[in-house]
């Protein structure tokens, strides 16, 4: 590890705030009580997600059954920032009055560590700023900002504490390195995307999910990009030109001044989530111990 990397911490933002509550209820105590099992140069900065029936949601449909009170209690216990995924891109003014989403916001205003909102709609961003000013905002990757100039404009917006660029900008090193440090601090890279880098349907896919969360009767979007029919595979994500590896973080991104890394995985199941956490957070010599603790607890949904 370079000297520059030794002086930096990689802040990871993990998936499944509501979806993987039972998993985190077992994993987080391990993270706290066996910190020596995990890399010292990283931390868990936030966990993101939304309930299954969340109208403002836009990332996944039908995942997230845990009770909001239980989720918040767990995040408070481990002093981790909860992030609500409110990335629906098709909201109207009437949708802002949704009782369930507003109730969720009022609850998470009581978070011990400030809570965040991952957001797409400017309409919703303005509403959250006005009604729930304690939240910090994250510009969602569902905006599909593939043009670097668009990313720079988004980074310049004072509304957002973080901006998640489209994964296809992950290796634009010359342009990324030219950003000033305040912008670098706001960039949150999506590390493990499996989607084909040539895919042209990403925005359509996100809009399809937004329509479903609004209760519209729409057909399931079937991606026609190469490999899209096979679903998520971590092994394929590692071969993606946009993939950000542990070595990339240590040797390139941290020394360049970037410290925020998002792991996708909502809806993939806790077994694959464990593989992400073993790869990104866990020292190789302790990966078996982490597996054993979780397996023996019998909470992995392997089948």
PDB file of N, CA and C in Angstrom, residues 201-281:
ATOM      1  N   UNK A 201     -29.625   0.818 -22.484  1.00  0.00           N
ATOM      2  CA  UNK A 201     -30.977   0.708 -21.946  1.00  0.00           C
ATOM      3  C   UNK A 201     -31.063   1.009 -20.456  1.00  0.00           C
ATOM      4  N   UNK A 202     -29.999   1.497 -19.882  1.00  0.00           N
ATOM      5  CA  UNK A 202     -29.938   1.653 -18.428  1.00  0.00           C
ATOM      6  C   UNK A 202     -31.025   2.608 -17.914  1.00  0.00           C
ATOM      7  N   UNK A 203     -31.186   3.755 -18.565  1.00  0.00           N
ATOM      8  CA  UNK A 203     -32.191   4.716 -18.116  1.00  0.00           C
ATOM      9  C   UNK A 203     -33.597   4.134 -18.280  1.00  0.00           C
ATOM     10  N   UNK A 204     -33.824   3.400 -19.370  1.00  0.00           N
ATOM     11  CA  UNK A 204     -35.127   2.763 -19.593  1.00  0.00           C
ATOM     12  C   UNK A 204     -35.414   1.758 -18.480  1.00  0.00           C
ATOM     13  N   UNK A 205     -34.403   1.018 -18.087  1.00  0.00           N
ATOM     14  CA  UNK A 205     -34.553   0.023 -17.023  1.00  0.00           C
ATOM     15  C   UNK A 205     -34.948   0.698 -15.718  1.00  0.00           C
ATOM     16  N   UNK A 206     -34.272   1.787 -15.365  1.00  0.00           N
ATOM     17  CA  UNK A 206     -34.583   2.500 -14.132  1.00  0.00           C
ATOM     18  C   UNK A 206     -35.997   3.090 -14.175  1.00  0.00           C
ATOM     19  N   UNK A 207     -36.385   3.616 -15.317  1.00  0.00           N
ATOM     20  CA  UNK A 207     -37.727   4.183 -15.445  1.00  0.00           C
ATOM     21  C   UNK A 207     -38.801   3.102 -15.293  1.00  0.00           C
ATOM     22  N   UNK A 208     -38.506   1.906 -15.782  1.00  0.00           N
ATOM     23  CA  UNK A 208     -39.422   0.787 -15.628  1.00  0.00           C
ATOM     24  C   UNK A 208     -39.658   0.487 -14.148  1.00  0.00           C
ATOM     25  N   UNK A 209     -38.585   0.507 -13.368  1.00  0.00           N
ATOM     26  CA  UNK A 209     -38.707   0.265 -11.931  1.00  0.00           C
ATOM     27  C   UNK A 209     -39.499   1.388 -11.265  1.00  0.00           C
ATOM     28  N   UNK A 210     -39.252   2.637 -11.698  1.00  0.00           N
ATOM     29  CA  UNK A 210     -39.980   3.773 -11.136  1.00  0.00           C
ATOM     30  C   UNK A 210     -41.478   3.631 -11.380  1.00  0.00           C
ATOM     31  N   UNK A 211     -41.837   3.219 -12.581  1.00  0.00           N
ATOM     32  CA  UNK A 211     -43.259   3.043 -12.901  1.00  0.00           C
ATOM     33  C   UNK A 211     -43.879   1.950 -12.031  1.00  0.00           C
ATOM     34  N   UNK A 212     -43.149   0.881 -11.796  1.00  0.00           N
ATOM     35  CA  UNK A 212     -43.666  -0.192 -10.951  1.00  0.00           C
ATOM     36  C   UNK A 212     -43.890   0.293  -9.523  1.00  0.00           C
ATOM     37  N   UNK A 213     -42.950   1.086  -9.005  1.00  0.00           N
ATOM     38  CA  UNK A 213     -43.113   1.602  -7.654  1.00  0.00           C
ATOM     39  C   UNK A 213     -44.294   2.555  -7.548  1.00  0.00           C
ATOM     40  N   UNK A 214     -44.660   3.179  -8.652  1.00  0.00           N
ATOM     41  CA  UNK A 214     -45.829   4.052  -8.683  1.00  0.00           C
ATOM     42  C   UNK A 214     -47.128   3.266  -8.857  1.00  0.00           C
ATOM     43  N   UNK A 215     -46.995   1.959  -8.982  1.00  0.00           N
ATOM     44  CA  UNK A 215     -48.173   1.113  -9.103  1.00  0.00           C
ATOM     45  C   UNK A 215     -48.693   0.956 -10.517  1.00  0.00           C
ATOM     46  N   UNK A 216     -47.914   1.399 -11.501  1.00  0.00           N
ATOM     47  CA  UNK A 216     -48.350   1.283 -12.894  1.00  0.00           C
ATOM     48  C   UNK A 216     -48.161  -0.145 -13.388  1.00  0.00           C
ATOM     49  N   UNK A 217     -49.065  -0.591 -14.217  1.00  0.00           N
ATOM     50  CA  UNK A 217     -49.014  -1.945 -14.758  1.00  0.00           C
ATOM     51  C   UNK A 217     -48.126  -1.945 -16.001  1.00  0.00           C
ATOM     52  N   UNK A 218     -46.871  -2.272 -15.805  1.00  0.00           N
ATOM     53  CA  UNK A 218     -45.914  -2.275 -16.914  1.00  0.00           C
ATOM     54  C   UNK A 218     -45.244  -3.642 -17.003  1.00  0.00           C
ATOM     55  N   UNK A 219     -44.820  -3.984 -18.197  1.00  0.00           N
ATOM     56  CA  UNK A 219     -44.126  -5.238 -18.409  1.00  0.00           C
ATOM     57  C   UNK A 219     -42.722  -5.170 -17.832  1.00  0.00           C
ATOM     58  N   UNK A 220     -42.219  -6.325 -17.458  1.00  0.00           N
ATOM     59  CA  UNK A 220     -40.847  -6.418 -16.976  1.00  0.00           C
ATOM     60  C   UNK A 220     -39.887  -6.039 -18.095  1.00  0.00           C
ATOM     61  N   UNK A 221     -38.924  -5.144 -17.769  1.00  0.00           N
ATOM     62  CA  UNK A 221     -37.936  -4.783 -18.784  1.00  0.00           C
ATOM     63  C   UNK A 221     -36.921  -5.908 -18.955  1.00  0.00           C
ATOM     64  N   UNK A 222     -36.712  -6.322 -20.177  1.00  0.00           N
ATOM     65  CA  UNK A 222     -35.728  -7.359 -20.480  1.00  0.00           C
ATOM     66  C   UNK A 222     -34.561  -6.727 -21.220  1.00  0.00           C
ATOM     67  N   UNK A 223     -33.440  -6.683 -20.557  1.00  0.00           N
ATOM     68  CA  UNK A 223     -32.267  -6.037 -21.153  1.00  0.00           C
ATOM     69  C   UNK A 223     -31.758  -6.854 -22.338  1.00  0.00           C
ATOM     70  N   UNK A 224     -31.478  -6.155 -23.434  1.00  0.00           N
ATOM     71  CA  UNK A 224     -30.972  -6.827 -24.633  1.00  0.00           C
ATOM     72  C   UNK A 224     -29.465  -6.651 -24.803  1.00  0.00           C
ATOM     73  N   UNK A 225     -28.824  -5.993 -23.839  1.00  0.00           N
ATOM     74  CA  UNK A 225     -27.371  -5.837 -23.908  1.00  0.00           C
ATOM     75  C   UNK A 225     -26.701  -7.202 -23.737  1.00  0.00           C
ATOM     76  N   UNK A 226     -25.519  -7.408 -24.319  1.00  0.00           N
ATOM     77  CA  UNK A 226     -24.829  -8.695 -24.179  1.00  0.00           C
ATOM     78  C   UNK A 226     -24.667  -9.091 -22.720  1.00  0.00           C
ATOM     79  N   UNK A 227     -25.107 -10.308 -22.388  1.00  0.00           N
ATOM     80  CA  UNK A 227     -25.003 -10.818 -21.029  1.00  0.00           C
ATOM     81  C   UNK A 227     -26.153 -10.418 -20.128  1.00  0.00           C
ATOM     82  N   UNK A 228     -27.039  -9.545 -20.612  1.00  0.00           N
ATOM     83  CA  UNK A 228     -28.120  -9.048 -19.775  1.00  0.00           C
ATOM     84  C   UNK A 228     -29.098 -10.107 -19.333  1.00  0.00           C
ATOM     85  N   UNK A 229     -29.233 -11.158 -20.128  1.00  0.00           N
ATOM     86  CA  UNK A 229     -30.211 -12.196 -19.803  1.00  0.00           C
ATOM     87  C   UNK A 229     -29.740 -13.091 -18.660  1.00  0.00           C
ATOM     88  N   UNK A 230     -28.469 -13.050 -18.328  1.00  0.00           N
ATOM     89  CA  UNK A 230     -27.925 -13.959 -17.322  1.00  0.00           C
ATOM     90  C   UNK A 230     -28.030 -13.471 -15.897  1.00  0.00           C
ATOM     91  N   UNK A 231     -28.470 -12.225 -15.700  1.00  0.00           N
ATOM     92  CA  UNK A 231     -28.552 -11.698 -14.348  1.00  0.00           C
ATOM     93  C   UNK A 231     -27.180 -11.349 -13.790  1.00  0.00           C
ATOM     94  N   UNK A 232     -27.161 -10.992 -12.512  1.00  0.00           N
ATOM     95  CA  UNK A 232     -25.909 -10.543 -11.891  1.00  0.00           C
ATOM     96  C   UNK A 232     -24.976 -11.716 -11.584  1.00  0.00           C
ATOM     97  N   UNK A 233     -23.708 -11.546 -11.929  1.00  0.00           N
ATOM     98  CA  UNK A 233     -22.653 -12.485 -11.565  1.00  0.00           C
ATOM     99  C   UNK A 233     -21.438 -11.670 -11.123  1.00  0.00           C
ATOM    100  N   UNK A 234     -20.996 -11.881  -9.877  1.00  0.00           N
ATOM    101  CA  UNK A 234     -19.843 -11.131  -9.377  1.00  0.00           C
ATOM    102  C   UNK A 234     -18.605 -11.440 -10.202  1.00  0.00           C
ATOM    103  N   UNK A 235     -18.496 -12.674 -10.652  1.00  0.00           N
ATOM    104  CA  UNK A 235     -17.345 -13.059 -11.473  1.00  0.00           C
ATOM    105  C   UNK A 235     -17.306 -12.270 -12.779  1.00  0.00           C
ATOM    106  N   UNK A 236     -18.489 -11.987 -13.338  1.00  0.00           N
ATOM    107  CA  UNK A 236     -18.546 -11.177 -14.553  1.00  0.00           C
ATOM    108  C   UNK A 236     -18.304  -9.710 -14.246  1.00  0.00           C
ATOM    109  N   UNK A 237     -18.817  -9.253 -13.116  1.00  0.00           N
ATOM    110  CA  UNK A 237     -18.580  -7.860 -12.719  1.00  0.00           C
ATOM    111  C   UNK A 237     -17.089  -7.586 -12.594  1.00  0.00           C
ATOM    112  N   UNK A 238     -16.339  -8.565 -12.112  1.00  0.00           N
ATOM    113  CA  UNK A 238     -14.895  -8.385 -11.948  1.00  0.00           C
ATOM    114  C   UNK A 238     -14.178  -8.238 -13.287  1.00  0.00           C
ATOM    115  N   UNK A 239     -14.803  -8.733 -14.354  1.00  0.00           N
ATOM    116  CA  UNK A 239     -14.216  -8.614 -15.683  1.00  0.00           C
ATOM    117  C   UNK A 239     -14.678  -7.355 -16.414  1.00  0.00           C
ATOM    118  N   UNK A 240     -15.641  -6.660 -15.827  1.00  0.00           N
ATOM    119  CA  UNK A 240     -16.159  -5.441 -16.440  1.00  0.00           C
ATOM    120  C   UNK A 240     -15.058  -4.376 -16.453  1.00  0.00           C
ATOM    121  N   UNK A 241     -14.865  -3.678 -17.571  1.00  0.00           N
ATOM    122  CA  UNK A 241     -13.821  -2.643 -17.629  1.00  0.00           C
ATOM    123  C   UNK A 241     -13.989  -1.558 -16.570  1.00  0.00           C
ATOM    124  N   UNK A 242     -15.200  -1.412 -16.041  1.00  0.00           N
ATOM    125  CA  UNK A 242     -15.460  -0.376 -15.049  1.00  0.00           C
ATOM    126  C   UNK A 242     -15.220  -0.855 -13.620  1.00  0.00           C
ATOM    127  N   UNK A 243     -14.959  -2.135 -13.424  1.00  0.00           N
ATOM    128  CA  UNK A 243     -14.861  -2.712 -12.085  1.00  0.00           C
ATOM    129  C   UNK A 243     -13.751  -2.043 -11.283  1.00  0.00           C
ATOM    130  N   UNK A 244     -14.060  -1.734 -10.034  1.00  0.00           N
ATOM    131  CA  UNK A 244     -13.068  -1.155  -9.130  1.00  0.00           C
ATOM    132  C   UNK A 244     -12.696  -2.213  -8.106  1.00  0.00           C
ATOM    133  N   UNK A 245     -11.480  -2.682  -8.183  1.00  0.00           N
ATOM    134  CA  UNK A 245     -10.998  -3.752  -7.319  1.00  0.00           C
ATOM    135  C   UNK A 245     -10.401  -3.168  -6.035  1.00  0.00           C
ATOM    136  N   UNK A 246     -10.097  -4.069  -5.102  1.00  0.00           N
ATOM    137  CA  UNK A 246      -9.413  -3.664  -3.881  1.00  0.00           C
ATOM    138  C   UNK A 246      -8.088  -3.001  -4.210  1.00  0.00           C
ATOM    139  N   UNK A 247      -7.362  -3.582  -5.158  1.00  0.00           N
ATOM    140  CA  UNK A 247      -6.073  -3.005  -5.549  1.00  0.00           C
ATOM    141  C   UNK A 247      -6.256  -1.630  -6.173  1.00  0.00           C
ATOM    142  N   UNK A 248      -7.304  -1.466  -6.984  1.00  0.00           N
ATOM    143  CA  UNK A 248      -7.581  -0.160  -7.577  1.00  0.00           C
ATOM    144  C   UNK A 248      -7.806   0.889  -6.497  1.00  0.00           C
ATOM    145  N   UNK A 249      -8.586   0.529  -5.489  1.00  0.00           N
ATOM    146  CA  UNK A 249      -8.878   1.473  -4.411  1.00  0.00           C
ATOM    147  C   UNK A 249      -7.600   1.862  -3.688  1.00  0.00           C
ATOM    148  N   UNK A 250      -6.799   0.869  -3.323  1.00  0.00           N
ATOM    149  CA  UNK A 250      -5.586   1.133  -2.553  1.00  0.00           C
ATOM    150  C   UNK A 250      -4.532   1.899  -3.337  1.00  0.00           C
ATOM    151  N   UNK A 251      -4.330   1.489  -4.596  1.00  0.00           N
ATOM    152  CA  UNK A 251      -3.187   2.001  -5.346  1.00  0.00           C
ATOM    153  C   UNK A 251      -3.511   3.176  -6.266  1.00  0.00           C
ATOM    154  N   UNK A 252      -4.799   3.352  -6.588  1.00  0.00           N
ATOM    155  CA  UNK A 252      -5.156   4.408  -7.543  1.00  0.00           C
ATOM    156  C   UNK A 252      -6.113   5.430  -6.965  1.00  0.00           C
ATOM    157  N   UNK A 253      -7.277   4.977  -6.513  1.00  0.00           N
ATOM    158  CA  UNK A 253      -8.327   5.932  -6.138  1.00  0.00           C
ATOM    159  C   UNK A 253      -8.029   6.664  -4.831  1.00  0.00           C
ATOM    160  N   UNK A 254      -7.605   5.946  -3.791  1.00  0.00           N
ATOM    161  CA  UNK A 254      -7.284   6.625  -2.538  1.00  0.00           C
ATOM    162  C   UNK A 254      -6.129   7.617  -2.711  1.00  0.00           C
ATOM    163  N   UNK A 255      -5.013   7.219  -3.329  1.00  0.00           N
ATOM    164  CA  UNK A 255      -3.940   8.196  -3.536  1.00  0.00           C
ATOM    165  C   UNK A 255      -4.365   9.391  -4.386  1.00  0.00           C
ATOM    166  N   UNK A 256      -5.367   9.178  -5.269  1.00  0.00           N
ATOM    167  CA  UNK A 256      -5.846  10.264  -6.115  1.00  0.00           C
ATOM    168  C   UNK A 256      -6.774  11.206  -5.352  1.00  0.00           C
ATOM    169  N   UNK A 257      -7.208  10.782  -4.154  1.00  0.00           N
ATOM    170  CA  UNK A 257      -8.029  11.652  -3.331  1.00  0.00           C
ATOM    171  C   UNK A 257      -9.494  11.282  -3.252  1.00  0.00           C
ATOM    172  N   UNK A 258      -9.875  10.079  -3.731  1.00  0.00           N
ATOM    173  CA  UNK A 258     -11.267   9.630  -3.693  1.00  0.00           C
ATOM    174  C   UNK A 258     -11.458   8.651  -2.539  1.00  0.00           C
ATOM    175  N   UNK A 259     -12.544   8.818  -1.786  1.00  0.00           N
ATOM    176  CA  UNK A 259     -12.696   8.013  -0.577  1.00  0.00           C
ATOM    177  C   UNK A 259     -14.048   7.330  -0.425  1.00  0.00           C
ATOM    178  N   UNK A 260     -14.970   7.492  -1.379  1.00  0.00           N
ATOM    179  CA  UNK A 260     -16.311   6.916  -1.225  1.00  0.00           C
ATOM    180  C   UNK A 260     -16.614   5.882  -2.300  1.00  0.00           C
ATOM    181  N   UNK A 261     -17.091   4.704  -1.847  1.00  0.00           N
ATOM    182  CA  UNK A 261     -17.279   3.561  -2.734  1.00  0.00           C
ATOM    183  C   UNK A 261     -18.599   2.868  -2.417  1.00  0.00           C
ATOM    184  N   UNK A 262     -19.436   2.764  -3.434  1.00  0.00           N
ATOM    185  CA  UNK A 262     -20.755   2.163  -3.274  1.00  0.00           C
ATOM    186  C   UNK A 262     -20.741   0.734  -3.813  1.00  0.00           C
ATOM    187  N   UNK A 263     -21.315  -0.182  -3.035  1.00  0.00           N
ATOM    188  CA  UNK A 263     -21.439  -1.581  -3.443  1.00  0.00           C
ATOM    189  C   UNK A 263     -22.899  -1.839  -3.770  1.00  0.00           C
ATOM    190  N   UNK A 264     -23.185  -2.273  -4.991  1.00  0.00           N
ATOM    191  CA  UNK A 264     -24.567  -2.593  -5.329  1.00  0.00           C
ATOM    192  C   UNK A 264     -24.873  -4.022  -4.907  1.00  0.00           C
ATOM    193  N   UNK A 265     -26.167  -4.328  -4.783  1.00  0.00           N
ATOM    194  CA  UNK A 265     -26.502  -5.690  -4.416  1.00  0.00           C
ATOM    195  C   UNK A 265     -27.874  -5.882  -3.827  1.00  0.00           C
ATOM    196  N   UNK A 266     -28.702  -4.836  -3.816  1.00  0.00           N
ATOM    197  CA  UNK A 266     -30.072  -5.007  -3.320  1.00  0.00           C
ATOM    198  C   UNK A 266     -30.801  -6.042  -4.176  1.00  0.00           C
ATOM    199  N   UNK A 267     -31.443  -6.985  -3.515  1.00  0.00           N
ATOM    200  CA  UNK A 267     -32.219  -7.980  -4.234  1.00  0.00           C
ATOM    201  C   UNK A 267     -31.431  -9.181  -4.715  1.00  0.00           C
ATOM    202  N   UNK A 268     -30.126  -9.242  -4.434  1.00  0.00           N
ATOM    203  CA  UNK A 268     -29.320 -10.355  -4.933  1.00  0.00           C
ATOM    204  C   UNK A 268     -29.246 -11.512  -3.950  1.00  0.00           C
ATOM    205  N   UNK A 269     -29.636 -11.312  -2.710  1.00  0.00           N
ATOM    206  CA  UNK A 269     -29.547 -12.363  -1.709  1.00  0.00           C
ATOM    207  C   UNK A 269     -28.343 -12.179  -0.805  1.00  0.00           C
ATOM    208  N   UNK A 270     -28.454 -12.637   0.432  1.00  0.00           N
ATOM    209  CA  UNK A 270     -27.403 -12.386   1.418  1.00  0.00           C
ATOM    210  C   UNK A 270     -26.134 -13.192   1.150  1.00  0.00           C
ATOM    211  N   UNK A 271     -26.236 -14.301   0.427  1.00  0.00           N
ATOM    212  CA  UNK A 271     -25.033 -15.086   0.126  1.00  0.00           C
ATOM    213  C   UNK A 271     -24.073 -14.302  -0.770  1.00  0.00           C
ATOM    214  N   UNK A 272     -24.619 -13.636  -1.790  1.00  0.00           N
ATOM    215  CA  UNK A 272     -23.744 -12.846  -2.670  1.00  0.00           C
ATOM    216  C   UNK A 272     -23.308 -11.564  -1.970  1.00  0.00           C
ATOM    217  N   UNK A 273     -24.159 -11.001  -1.088  1.00  0.00           N
ATOM    218  CA  UNK A 273     -23.737  -9.846  -0.291  1.00  0.00           C
ATOM    219  C   UNK A 273     -22.527 -10.209   0.551  1.00  0.00           C
ATOM    220  N   UNK A 274     -22.543 -11.390   1.143  1.00  0.00           N
ATOM    221  CA  UNK A 274     -21.394 -11.836   1.934  1.00  0.00           C
ATOM    222  C   UNK A 274     -20.133 -11.869   1.086  1.00  0.00           C
ATOM    223  N   UNK A 275     -20.246 -12.352  -0.158  1.00  0.00           N
ATOM    224  CA  UNK A 275     -19.061 -12.382  -1.026  1.00  0.00           C
ATOM    225  C   UNK A 275     -18.519 -10.983  -1.271  1.00  0.00           C
ATOM    226  N   UNK A 276     -19.401  -9.996  -1.425  1.00  0.00           N
ATOM    227  CA  UNK A 276     -18.952  -8.613  -1.591  1.00  0.00           C
ATOM    228  C   UNK A 276     -18.175  -8.146  -0.360  1.00  0.00           C
ATOM    229  N   UNK A 277     -18.722  -8.448   0.818  1.00  0.00           N
ATOM    230  CA  UNK A 277     -18.100  -7.964   2.047  1.00  0.00           C
ATOM    231  C   UNK A 277     -16.801  -8.711   2.352  1.00  0.00           C
ATOM    232  N   UNK A 278     -16.743  -9.971   1.965  1.00  0.00           N
ATOM    233  CA  UNK A 278     -15.481 -10.700   2.104  1.00  0.00           C
ATOM    234  C   UNK A 278     -14.415 -10.088   1.198  1.00  0.00           C
ATOM    235  N   UNK A 279     -14.804  -9.767  -0.016  1.00  0.00           N
ATOM    236  CA  UNK A 279     -13.844  -9.244  -0.980  1.00  0.00           C
ATOM    237  C   UNK A 279     -13.387  -7.832  -0.606  1.00  0.00           C
ATOM    238  N   UNK A 280     -14.322  -6.943  -0.305  1.00  0.00           N
ATOM    239  CA  UNK A 280     -13.971  -5.539  -0.125  1.00  0.00           C
ATOM    240  C   UNK A 280     -13.537  -5.170   1.295  1.00  0.00           C
ATOM    241  N   UNK A 281     -13.996  -5.910   2.298  1.00  0.00           N
ATOM    242  CA  UNK A 281     -13.740  -5.493   3.674  1.00  0.00           C
ATOM    243  C   UNK A 281     -12.839  -6.433   4.464  1.00  0.00           C
TER     244      UNK A 281
END
